[in-house]
Short mmCIF file of C-alpha atoms (C1' of nucleotides) in Angstrom, two decimals:
data_model
loop_
_atom_site.label_atom_id
_atom_site.label_comp_id
_atom_site.label_asym_id
_atom_site.label_seq_id
_atom_site.Cartn_x
_atom_site.Cartn_y
_atom_site.Cartn_z
CA MET A 1125 6.96 3.03 -11.92
CA ILE A 1126 8.76 2.63 -8.57
CA SER A 1127 7.32 -0.35 -6.70
CA THR A 1128 6.93 -0.68 -2.94
CA THR A 1129 9.63 -3.37 -3.08
CA ILE A 1130 12.09 -0.97 -4.68
CA GLU A 1131 11.19 1.73 -2.16
CA ASN A 1132 12.04 -0.70 0.64
CA TYR A 1133 15.43 -1.51 -0.90
CA ILE A 1134 16.24 2.17 -1.31
CA LYS A 1135 15.30 2.84 2.30
CA ALA A 1136 17.47 -0.07 3.51
CA ILE A 1137 20.45 1.17 1.49
CA PHE A 1138 19.97 4.69 2.83
CA TYR A 1139 19.93 3.51 6.45
CA LEU A 1140 22.94 1.24 5.96
CA GLY A 1141 24.79 4.09 4.25
CA GLU A 1142 24.29 6.26 7.33
CA THR A 1143 26.22 3.92 9.61
CA ALA A 1144 28.42 1.56 7.56
CA THR A 1145 31.35 2.93 5.56
CA ASN A 1146 30.58 0.75 2.57
CA VAL A 1147 27.28 -0.99 2.03
CA THR A 1148 27.55 -4.67 1.06
CA VAL A 1149 25.23 -7.10 -0.71
CA SER A 1150 25.09 -9.29 2.37
CA ALA A 1151 24.27 -6.37 4.67
CA VAL A 1152 21.33 -5.41 2.44
CA ALA A 1153 20.27 -9.07 2.28
CA GLU A 1154 20.42 -9.34 6.08
CA ARG A 1155 18.38 -6.17 6.54
CA MET A 1156 15.76 -7.06 3.91
CA GLN A 1157 15.60 -10.69 5.09
CA ASN A 1158 16.26 -11.81 1.52
CA SER A 1159 18.92 -14.01 -0.04
CA PRO A 1160 22.11 -12.33 -1.34
CA ALA A 1161 21.18 -13.67 -4.79
CA SER A 1162 17.93 -11.70 -4.80
CA VAL A 1163 19.74 -8.56 -3.66
CA SER A 1164 22.39 -8.92 -6.33
CA ASP A 1165 19.63 -9.20 -8.91
CA MET A 1166 17.74 -6.23 -7.53
CA LEU A 1167 20.87 -4.03 -7.49
CA ARG A 1168 21.04 -4.46 -11.26
CA ARG A 1169 17.49 -3.14 -11.54
CA LEU A 1170 18.20 -0.25 -9.17
CA TYR A 1171 21.22 0.68 -11.27
CA GLU A 1172 19.17 0.54 -14.47
CA LYS A 1173 16.63 2.90 -12.88
CA GLY A 1174 19.38 5.33 -11.89
CA LEU A 1175 18.84 4.88 -8.17
CA ILE A 1176 22.34 3.63 -7.25
CA GLU A 1177 25.65 4.94 -8.57
CA ASP A 1178 27.33 1.70 -9.41
CA LYS A 1179 26.91 -2.04 -9.11
CA ASN A 1180 30.15 -2.43 -7.16
CA ASN A 1181 29.82 0.60 -4.94
CA ILE A 1182 26.34 0.53 -3.42
CA THR A 1183 25.72 4.27 -3.03
CA LEU A 1184 22.48 6.09 -3.77
CA THR A 1185 22.39 8.62 -6.60
CA ASP A 1186 20.86 12.02 -5.84
CA GLN A 1187 17.59 10.68 -7.20
CA GLY A 1188 17.82 7.57 -4.99
CA SER A 1189 18.75 9.57 -1.94
CA PHE A 1190 15.88 12.01 -2.46
CA LEU A 1191 13.48 9.10 -2.82
CA ALA A 1192 14.79 7.55 0.42
CA LYS A 1193 14.33 10.81 2.31
CA GLN A 1194 10.80 11.20 0.97
CA ILE A 1195 9.91 7.73 2.24
CA ILE A 1196 11.53 8.41 5.62
CA ARG A 1197 9.63 11.73 5.79
CA LYS A 1198 6.34 9.96 5.16
CA HIS A 1199 7.13 7.17 7.63
CA ARG A 1200 7.98 9.58 10.42
CA LEU A 1201 5.06 11.91 9.76
CA TRP A 1202 2.64 8.97 9.87
CA GLU A 1203 4.23 7.71 13.11
CA THR A 1204 3.74 11.16 14.58
CA PHE A 1205 0.11 11.17 13.43
CA LEU A 1206 -0.54 7.73 14.92
CA VAL A 1207 0.87 8.71 18.31
CA LYS A 1208 -0.30 12.31 18.60
CA THR A 1209 -3.67 12.09 16.87
CA LEU A 1210 -4.79 8.48 17.21
CA ASP A 1211 -3.31 7.80 20.67
CA PHE A 1212 -1.09 4.90 19.69
CA LYS A 1213 1.89 4.16 21.91
CA TRP A 1214 5.23 5.04 20.34
CA ASP A 1215 6.33 1.42 20.19
CA GLU A 1216 3.17 0.22 18.38
CA VAL A 1217 3.37 2.33 15.25
CA HIS A 1218 6.28 1.02 13.21
CA SER A 1219 4.56 -1.71 11.19
CA ILE A 1220 1.59 0.50 10.34
CA ALA A 1221 3.89 3.32 9.22
CA GLU A 1222 5.77 0.79 7.06
CA GLN A 1223 2.56 0.49 5.03
CA LEU A 1224 1.50 4.15 5.09
CA GLU A 1225 4.94 5.36 3.92
CA HIS A 1226 4.25 3.92 0.45
CA VAL A 1227 1.05 5.87 -0.20
CA GLN A 1228 1.76 8.14 -3.13
CA SER A 1229 0.46 11.68 -3.00
CA SER A 1230 2.75 14.58 -2.26
CA LEU A 1231 -0.31 16.71 -1.53
CA LEU A 1232 -1.34 14.21 1.16
CA THR A 1233 2.14 14.30 2.70
CA GLU A 1234 2.17 18.09 2.82
CA ARG A 1235 -1.37 18.32 4.23
CA LEU A 1236 -0.43 15.79 6.90
CA ALA A 1237 2.70 17.76 7.79
CA ARG A 1238 0.63 20.95 8.06
CA PHE A 1239 -1.98 19.24 10.23
CA LEU A 1240 0.78 18.04 12.58
CA GLU A 1241 2.29 21.57 12.59
CA TYR A 1242 5.51 20.60 10.84
CA PRO A 1243 7.09 18.44 13.54
CA GLU A 1244 10.90 18.19 13.54
CA THR A 1245 11.06 14.76 15.14
CA ASP A 1246 8.90 11.65 15.24
CA PRO A 1247 7.74 9.88 18.43
CA HIS A 1248 11.06 7.99 18.57
CA GLY A 1249 12.91 11.31 18.47
CA ASP A 1250 14.16 10.74 14.94
CA PRO A 1251 14.44 13.85 12.75
CA ILE A 1252 11.87 14.36 9.97
CA PRO A 1253 13.33 15.71 6.70
CA ASP A 1254 11.40 18.54 5.03
CA LYS A 1255 9.86 18.18 1.56
CA ASP A 1256 13.19 19.03 -0.09
CA GLY A 1257 14.95 16.27 1.85
CA ASN A 1258 16.75 18.49 4.38
CA PHE A 1259 16.96 17.15 7.91
CA PRO A 1260 16.48 19.64 10.75
CA ASP A 1261 19.62 20.06 12.82
CA LEU A 1262 18.58 18.96 16.25
CA SER A 1263 20.67 20.65 18.88
CA ILE A 1264 22.86 18.04 20.49
CA ILE A 1265 23.91 18.57 24.11
CA PRO A 1266 25.83 16.42 26.60
CA LEU A 1267 23.66 14.51 29.09
CA SER A 1268 25.32 16.53 31.84
CA GLU A 1269 23.37 19.60 30.62
CA SER A 1270 19.97 17.89 30.58
CA GLU A 1271 17.04 19.12 32.68
CA PRO A 1272 15.25 16.91 35.22
CA GLY A 1273 11.76 15.78 34.15
CA LYS A 1274 12.48 16.19 30.43
CA SER A 1275 12.65 13.53 27.76
CA TYR A 1276 15.63 13.09 25.44
CA ILE A 1277 16.96 10.79 22.74
CA PHE A 1278 20.42 9.26 23.08
CA ARG A 1279 22.14 10.37 19.86
CA SER A 1280 25.90 9.84 20.01
CA VAL A 1281 28.98 9.35 22.19
CA ALA A 1282 31.82 11.84 22.59
CA THR A 1283 34.48 9.15 22.87
CA ASP A 1284 34.71 5.59 21.67
CA ALA A 1285 37.14 4.20 24.21
CA LYS A 1286 36.47 0.49 24.44
CA ASP A 1287 35.99 0.34 28.21
CA PHE A 1288 33.57 3.27 28.03
CA LEU A 1289 31.44 1.55 25.36
CA ASN A 1290 31.58 -1.62 27.43
CA HIS A 1291 30.30 0.29 30.43
CA LEU A 1292 27.33 1.59 28.35
CA ASP A 1293 26.65 -1.93 27.17
CA ASN A 1294 26.59 -3.22 30.73
CA LYS A 1295 24.07 -0.54 31.68
CA GLY A 1296 21.91 -1.50 28.66
CA LEU A 1297 22.33 1.90 26.97
CA GLN A 1298 21.93 2.11 23.20
CA LEU A 1299 21.73 4.85 20.55
CA GLY A 1300 18.19 5.97 19.77
CA GLN A 1301 16.78 5.16 23.22
CA ARG A 1302 14.42 7.57 24.92
CA TRP A 1303 15.82 8.79 28.23
CA VAL A 1304 13.70 10.63 30.78
CA ILE A 1305 15.72 12.44 33.44
CA ILE A 1306 14.44 11.38 36.83
CA GLU A 1307 16.87 13.46 38.87
CA LYS A 1308 20.22 15.22 38.80
CA GLU A 1309 22.47 15.43 41.85
CA GLU A 1310 23.87 18.98 42.12
CA PHE A 1311 26.58 17.75 44.50
CA ASP A 1312 28.45 15.41 42.14
CA GLY A 1313 26.69 15.88 38.79
CA SER A 1314 25.39 12.31 38.69
CA VAL A 1315 22.20 11.58 36.74
CA LYS A 1316 19.36 9.09 37.19
CA LEU A 1317 17.49 8.10 34.01
CA LEU A 1318 14.46 6.10 32.98
CA VAL A 1319 15.44 4.21 29.83
CA ASP A 1320 12.65 3.45 27.29
CA ASP A 1321 10.00 3.66 30.03
CA LYS A 1322 11.50 0.51 31.56
CA ASN A 1323 14.80 0.55 33.46
CA GLU A 1324 16.31 3.06 35.86
CA VAL A 1325 20.00 3.75 35.32
CA TYR A 1326 22.44 5.81 37.44
CA LEU A 1327 25.34 7.53 35.70
CA SER A 1328 28.30 9.51 37.06
CA GLU A 1329 29.10 13.00 35.78
CA LYS A 1330 32.19 11.60 34.06
CA VAL A 1331 29.97 9.34 31.96
CA ALA A 1332 27.19 11.94 31.51
CA LYS A 1333 29.63 14.40 29.94
CA ASN A 1334 30.42 11.91 27.19
CA LEU A 1335 26.85 11.04 26.18
CA ASN A 1336 25.16 13.29 23.63
CA ILE A 1337 21.41 13.72 23.60
CA CYS A 1338 18.81 15.84 21.92
CA SER A 1339 15.35 16.93 22.93
CA GLY A 1340 12.74 14.22 22.44
CA GLU A 1341 9.52 15.50 23.96
CA LEU A 1342 6.33 13.68 23.03
CA ASP A 1343 4.10 16.80 23.59
CA MET B 1047 -2.19 -13.77 2.32
CA ILE B 1048 -4.80 -11.59 0.56
CA SER B 1049 -3.07 -9.29 -1.93
CA THR B 1050 -4.10 -5.76 -2.81
CA THR B 1051 -5.02 -7.08 -6.27
CA ILE B 1052 -7.41 -9.62 -4.77
CA GLU B 1053 -8.91 -6.96 -2.51
CA ASN B 1054 -9.63 -4.85 -5.59
CA TYR B 1055 -11.35 -7.74 -7.36
CA ILE B 1056 -13.49 -8.46 -4.29
CA LYS B 1057 -14.48 -4.81 -4.08
CA ALA B 1058 -15.40 -4.72 -7.78
CA ILE B 1059 -17.53 -7.87 -7.45
CA PHE B 1060 -19.26 -6.43 -4.38
CA TYR B 1061 -20.15 -3.18 -6.17
CA LEU B 1062 -21.33 -5.00 -9.30
CA GLY B 1063 -23.41 -7.36 -7.14
CA GLU B 1064 -25.22 -4.37 -5.64
CA THR B 1065 -26.63 -3.22 -8.98
CA ALA B 1066 -26.49 -6.06 -11.52
CA THR B 1067 -28.64 -9.18 -11.09
CA ASN B 1068 -25.84 -11.49 -12.11
CA VAL B 1069 -22.22 -10.50 -12.24
CA THR B 1070 -20.38 -11.52 -15.41
CA VAL B 1071 -16.73 -12.06 -16.30
CA SER B 1072 -16.87 -9.27 -18.84
CA ALA B 1073 -18.47 -6.83 -16.38
CA VAL B 1074 -15.66 -7.47 -13.88
CA ALA B 1075 -13.10 -7.15 -16.70
CA GLU B 1076 -14.63 -3.84 -17.78
CA ARG B 1077 -14.61 -2.47 -14.23
CA MET B 1078 -11.08 -3.64 -13.44
CA GLN B 1079 -9.77 -2.54 -16.85
CA ASN B 1080 -8.35 -6.03 -17.37
CA SER B 1081 -8.85 -8.62 -20.09
CA PRO B 1082 -11.63 -11.22 -19.60
CA ALA B 1083 -8.89 -13.88 -19.70
CA SER B 1084 -7.19 -12.40 -16.64
CA VAL B 1085 -10.50 -12.19 -14.80
CA SER B 1086 -11.37 -15.78 -15.62
CA ASP B 1087 -8.02 -16.84 -14.24
CA MET B 1088 -8.41 -14.73 -11.13
CA LEU B 1089 -11.90 -16.10 -10.42
CA ARG B 1090 -10.35 -19.55 -10.09
CA ARG B 1091 -7.98 -18.18 -7.44
CA LEU B 1092 -10.81 -16.38 -5.63
CA TYR B 1093 -12.79 -19.61 -5.58
CA GLU B 1094 -9.80 -21.55 -4.23
CA LYS B 1095 -9.47 -18.99 -1.44
CA GLY B 1096 -13.15 -19.33 -0.55
CA LEU B 1097 -14.02 -15.75 -1.53
CA ILE B 1098 -16.61 -16.52 -4.23
CA GLU B 1099 -19.33 -19.17 -4.09
CA ASP B 1100 -18.86 -20.71 -7.51
CA LYS B 1101 -16.98 -20.27 -10.73
CA ASN B 1102 -20.17 -20.02 -12.79
CA ASN B 1103 -22.15 -17.86 -10.39
CA ILE B 1104 -19.96 -14.93 -9.37
CA THR B 1105 -21.30 -14.27 -5.87
CA LEU B 1106 -19.23 -13.46 -2.80
CA THR B 1107 -19.16 -15.94 0.08
CA ASP B 1108 -19.77 -14.55 3.59
CA GLN B 1109 -16.02 -14.29 3.97
CA GLY B 1110 -15.69 -12.45 0.65
CA SER B 1111 -18.54 -10.13 1.44
CA PHE B 1112 -17.15 -9.29 4.86
CA LEU B 1113 -13.77 -8.54 3.31
CA ALA B 1114 -15.43 -6.24 0.73
CA LYS B 1115 -17.28 -4.33 3.43
CA GLN B 1116 -14.10 -3.93 5.48
CA ILE B 1117 -12.33 -2.42 2.48
CA ILE B 1118 -15.28 -0.13 1.76
CA ARG B 1119 -15.32 0.89 5.44
CA LYS B 1120 -11.64 1.79 5.31
CA HIS B 1121 -12.02 3.65 1.99
CA ARG B 1122 -14.90 5.78 3.25
CA LEU B 1123 -13.32 6.49 6.63
CA TRP B 1124 -10.12 7.67 4.94
CA GLU B 1125 -12.12 9.86 2.53
CA THR B 1126 -13.86 11.40 5.51
CA PHE B 1127 -10.50 12.00 7.20
CA LEU B 1128 -9.03 13.60 4.10
CA VAL B 1129 -11.96 16.01 3.73
CA LYS B 1130 -12.74 16.82 7.35
CA THR B 1131 -9.25 16.77 8.85
CA LEU B 1132 -6.88 17.57 6.00
CA ASP B 1133 -9.14 19.99 4.10
CA PHE B 1134 -9.24 18.12 0.81
CA LYS B 1135 -12.18 18.78 -1.48
CA TRP B 1136 -14.61 15.88 -1.71
CA ASP B 1137 -13.83 15.23 -5.36
CA GLU B 1138 -10.04 15.02 -4.82
CA VAL B 1139 -9.89 12.14 -2.38
CA HIS B 1140 -10.81 9.01 -4.29
CA SER B 1141 -7.41 7.96 -5.63
CA ILE B 1142 -5.68 8.53 -2.30
CA ALA B 1143 -8.33 6.51 -0.47
CA GLU B 1144 -7.84 3.73 -3.04
CA GLN B 1145 -4.34 3.35 -1.63
CA LEU B 1146 -5.14 3.87 2.06
CA GLU B 1147 -7.97 1.31 1.99
CA HIS B 1148 -5.40 -1.50 1.69
CA VAL B 1149 -3.45 -0.65 4.84
CA GLN B 1150 -3.86 -3.58 7.19
CA SER B 1151 -4.45 -2.88 10.85
CA SER B 1152 -7.88 -3.22 12.38
CA LEU B 1153 -6.67 -1.18 15.36
CA LEU B 1154 -5.81 1.66 12.98
CA THR B 1155 -9.25 1.49 11.35
CA GLU B 1156 -11.01 1.59 14.72
CA ARG B 1157 -8.85 4.43 16.05
CA LEU B 1158 -9.53 6.40 12.88
CA ALA B 1159 -13.29 5.80 13.21
CA ARG B 1160 -13.16 6.97 16.84
CA PHE B 1161 -11.15 10.08 15.92
CA LEU B 1162 -13.77 10.94 13.27
CA GLU B 1163 -16.55 10.30 15.82
CA TYR B 1164 -17.99 7.27 14.02
CA PRO B 1165 -19.37 8.99 10.89
CA GLU B 1166 -22.31 7.28 9.16
CA THR B 1167 -21.53 8.64 5.69
CA ASP B 1168 -18.45 9.69 3.77
CA PRO B 1169 -18.02 13.06 1.98
CA HIS B 1170 -19.90 11.72 -1.05
CA GLY B 1171 -22.82 10.80 1.20
CA ASP B 1172 -22.16 7.07 0.92
CA PRO B 1173 -22.90 4.99 4.03
CA ILE B 1174 -19.94 3.65 6.06
CA PRO B 1175 -20.43 0.08 7.35
CA ASP B 1176 -19.48 -0.56 10.98
CA LYS B 1177 -16.70 -2.96 11.97
CA ASP B 1178 -19.08 -5.94 11.74
CA GLY B 1179 -20.03 -5.00 8.17
CA ASN B 1180 -23.47 -3.52 8.93
CA PHE B 1181 -24.45 -0.47 6.95
CA PRO B 1182 -26.31 2.31 8.80
CA ASP B 1183 -29.84 2.80 7.53
CA LEU B 1184 -29.88 6.35 6.30
CA SER B 1185 -33.33 7.83 6.51
CA ILE B 1186 -34.61 8.36 3.02
CA ILE B 1187 -37.12 11.17 2.39
CA PRO B 1188 -38.71 12.57 -0.77
CA LEU B 1189 -37.11 15.74 -2.11
CA SER B 1190 -40.42 17.50 -1.47
CA GLU B 1191 -39.69 17.26 2.27
CA SER B 1192 -36.18 18.72 2.07
CA GLU B 1193 -35.19 21.89 3.92
CA PRO B 1194 -33.76 24.95 2.12
CA GLY B 1195 -30.03 25.50 2.65
CA LYS B 1196 -29.32 21.86 3.50
CA SER B 1197 -27.25 19.37 1.56
CA TYR B 1198 -28.57 15.97 0.44
CA ILE B 1199 -27.56 12.96 -1.63
CA PHE B 1200 -29.83 11.75 -4.43
CA ARG B 1201 -30.43 8.10 -3.47
CA SER B 1202 -33.33 6.58 -5.44
CA VAL B 1203 -36.46 7.19 -7.52
CA ALA B 1204 -40.01 6.32 -6.44
CA THR B 1205 -41.09 5.36 -9.96
CA ASP B 1206 -39.26 4.16 -13.02
CA ALA B 1207 -41.64 5.38 -15.70
CA LYS B 1208 -39.58 5.86 -18.84
CA ASP B 1209 -40.59 9.46 -19.50
CA PHE B 1210 -39.85 10.38 -15.89
CA LEU B 1211 -36.33 8.91 -16.10
CA ASN B 1212 -35.87 10.71 -19.40
CA HIS B 1213 -36.84 13.97 -17.76
CA LEU B 1214 -34.19 13.41 -15.05
CA ASP B 1215 -31.64 12.65 -17.72
CA ASN B 1216 -32.44 15.88 -19.56
CA LYS B 1217 -31.92 17.83 -16.34
CA GLY B 1218 -28.57 16.05 -15.77
CA LEU B 1219 -29.71 14.39 -12.54
CA GLN B 1220 -27.99 11.15 -11.47
CA LEU B 1221 -27.96 8.88 -8.43
CA GLY B 1222 -25.28 9.73 -5.87
CA GLN B 1223 -25.17 13.44 -6.73
CA ARG B 1224 -24.97 16.01 -3.96
CA TRP B 1225 -27.92 18.39 -4.06
CA VAL B 1226 -28.01 21.61 -2.06
CA ILE B 1227 -31.51 23.12 -1.73
CA ILE B 1228 -31.34 26.73 -2.85
CA GLU B 1229 -35.01 27.51 -2.33
CA LYS B 1230 -38.46 25.98 -2.03
CA GLU B 1231 -41.57 27.72 -3.31
CA GLU B 1232 -44.37 27.38 -0.73
CA PHE B 1233 -47.00 28.30 -3.33
CA ASP B 1234 -46.56 25.37 -5.71
CA GLY B 1235 -43.98 23.13 -3.95
CA SER B 1236 -41.34 23.60 -6.65
CA VAL B 1237 -37.68 23.25 -5.70
CA LYS B 1238 -34.46 24.90 -6.90
CA LEU B 1239 -31.27 22.84 -6.44
CA LEU B 1240 -27.53 23.25 -6.87
CA VAL B 1241 -26.26 19.97 -8.35
CA ASP B 1242 -22.67 18.92 -7.44
CA ASP B 1243 -21.70 22.55 -6.74
CA LYS B 1244 -22.15 23.24 -10.47
CA ASN B 1245 -25.58 23.50 -12.08
CA GLU B 1246 -28.83 25.00 -10.87
CA VAL B 1247 -31.92 22.90 -11.59
CA TYR B 1248 -35.64 23.75 -11.11
CA LEU B 1249 -38.05 20.92 -10.35
CA SER B 1250 -41.83 20.86 -9.99
CA GLU B 1251 -43.51 19.38 -6.90
CA LYS B 1252 -44.71 16.45 -9.03
CA VAL B 1253 -41.10 15.52 -9.79
CA ALA B 1254 -39.81 16.36 -6.29
CA LYS B 1255 -42.23 13.89 -4.71
CA ASN B 1256 -40.70 11.05 -6.73
CA LEU B 1257 -37.04 11.71 -5.94
CA ASN B 1258 -35.65 10.17 -2.75
CA ILE B 1259 -32.78 11.78 -0.91
CA CYS B 1260 -30.93 11.41 2.36
CA SER B 1261 -29.01 13.83 4.47
CA GLY B 1262 -25.53 14.53 3.15
CA GLU B 1263 -24.10 17.30 5.28
CA LEU B 1264 -20.33 17.87 5.08
CA ASP B 1265 -20.16 19.34 8.66
"C1'" DA C 645 51.94 -15.55 -2.62
"C1'" DT C 646 48.94 -18.93 -2.40
"C1'" DA C 647 45.29 -21.51 -0.15
"C1'" DA C 648 41.14 -21.15 2.44
"C1'" DA C 649 37.21 -18.60 3.55
"C1'" DA C 650 33.84 -15.42 2.58
"C1'" DT C 651 31.21 -12.83 -0.65
"C1'" DT C 652 28.92 -12.05 -4.86
"C1'" DT C 653 27.04 -13.35 -9.26
"C1'" DT C 654 24.92 -16.38 -12.49
"C1'" DA C 655 21.82 -20.03 -13.91
"C1'" DG C 656 17.59 -22.07 -13.67
"C1'" DA C 657 13.11 -22.42 -11.43
"C1'" DC C 658 8.86 -20.74 -9.09
"C1'" DT C 659 4.61 -17.67 -8.11
"C1'" DA C 660 1.29 -13.96 -8.89
"C1'" DA C 661 -0.68 -11.25 -12.09
"C1'" DT C 662 -1.06 -9.90 -16.37
"C1'" DC C 663 -1.38 -10.27 -21.73
"C1'" DT C 664 -2.78 -12.12 -26.76
"C1'" DA C 665 -4.55 -15.56 -29.60
"C1'" DA C 666 -7.07 -19.60 -30.16
"C1'" DA C 667 -10.49 -22.87 -28.64
"C1'" DT C 668 -14.78 -23.73 -26.50
"C1'" DA C 669 -19.20 -22.83 -24.68
"C1'" DT C 670 -23.33 -20.21 -24.31
"C1'" DT C 671 -27.00 -17.17 -25.91
"C1'" DA C 672 -29.77 -15.11 -29.42
"C1'" DA C 673 -31.70 -14.93 -33.95
"C1'" DA C 674 -33.34 -16.30 -38.16
"C1'" DT D 529 -33.00 -25.85 -34.54
"C1'" DT D 530 -29.17 -24.70 -36.67
"C1'" DT D 531 -26.31 -20.77 -37.38
"C1'" DA D 532 -24.27 -16.52 -35.96
"C1'" DA D 533 -22.78 -13.65 -32.36
"C1'" DT D 534 -21.14 -13.16 -27.84
"C1'" DA D 535 -18.93 -14.69 -23.71
"C1'" DT D 536 -15.66 -17.50 -21.40
"C1'" DT D 537 -11.80 -20.52 -20.84
"C1'" DT D 538 -7.44 -22.44 -22.02
"C1'" DA D 539 -2.75 -22.28 -23.76
"C1'" DG D 540 1.43 -20.14 -23.97
"C1'" DA D 541 4.19 -15.82 -22.93
"C1'" DT D 542 5.83 -12.02 -20.09
"C1'" DT D 543 7.40 -9.32 -15.95
"C1'" DA D 544 8.72 -8.50 -11.09
"C1'" DG D 545 10.41 -10.50 -7.34
"C1'" DT D 546 11.86 -14.26 -5.09
"C1'" DC D 547 14.45 -18.86 -4.22
"C1'" DT D 548 18.48 -22.70 -4.22
"C1'" DA D 549 22.59 -24.44 -5.97
"C1'" DA D 550 26.66 -23.76 -8.32
"C1'" DA D 551 30.23 -20.86 -10.25
"C1'" DA D 552 33.15 -16.97 -9.93
"C1'" DT D 553 35.31 -13.48 -7.50
"C1'" DT D 554 37.39 -11.11 -3.65
"C1'" DT D 555 39.33 -11.02 0.92
"C1'" DT D 556 41.95 -12.84 4.65
"C1'" DA D 557 45.37 -15.50 6.75
"C1'" DT D 558 49.11 -18.24 6.91
#
DNA sequence: ATAAAATTTTAGACTAATCTAAATATTAAA
DNA sequence: TTTAATATTTAGATTAGTCTAAAATTTTAT
């Protein structure tokens, strides 16, 4: 009934809806690597299936949104399985999970979740919705309250002053990155991080107070 | 390049080739639940892709045969995973494995095999080919040499006398069934079995000597 | 407020995989 | 060996998902 292709469109629209204010045909086309013409055509079909609210306002219906969250749940559970159980590295698993997320069996999904002991986040630190589509609320703290040696995910910024964002850009810092705290200087509150297992970055307390993180342990 | 649909055709031809002397269009159509016209059309495409030898003689090329065995390997490994790791029952897993067998990542397949400790048979007792496409040779013994309490798979018959096969049919015995030995009578060599967790069957030594089984433990 | 630019939709075509109905070829039987 | 039955192929359609090119619409800027 719902093809893999449709599932991928719904997922793309869900993700775009999380960041962009209004989702556009061209944004979906860009993300799906398809022509705008194909997207326009597909949106008609999604509307006919009751998955989006309107042809002009690309917003998921409750049904569409639930479907998206189910797919995201499966994707993130499988990524967790690949890393924790099959010893994949966390940056190797995406394309395999893109295939596994379309396997249809709610019993399988629930058994997998149970086997993994109901994880709240995947290996990238992204939250895993439960079977009803509810995301766990990960406790968000400023980087200044992090603990040395622990691993976190960079989640949000407390201010969007242009020069501040520029500063982050210069340091190569981006949302979703895994940050491991190498050390914290008691004296001035400065922090030294390892970003995505690659680069070391030093940050002042002033900056650290404005970066929000959540726990992202790999176990 | 190779679609899921094509993989399913190749698998069907492989299975039919194992039993039938010559594979026919209508046999493939029957198995795939498609019209003979569709099969005829598809065979042309399989030939163009170098997966079957000839349009008139439906036999897999080396490439086609290797592909079939890879799919069977994945199917049986996933079934084993579902039963041993996720606690599915062995008769619940087929349709899920039908989906998982098409996931493409040889690294995934090998990691899964390693995690399962390189099983030789799946939960139905069917042999799992290795990554080069070689099937393990399961040691086949007559039922008369089975051990009470153990689980076996009914693999072959030592004679195909019509009245003997009729006798098996009357008792509801079929190739591939799981047989658990309930008891063996030392006195006359008769055997009492539990067939597929359902029916109890009594067999004389004369019959037991002509039924070949192999080990089919579930661990 | 209108022209230019950007975005979206429509029209028409293509491919893979399927179908039914008709034509052809093969096998079996009288 | 010729006919009857069975099996296979071809022809023509259909559906999902895609494309390019052109038309229509909306947005932005002067």
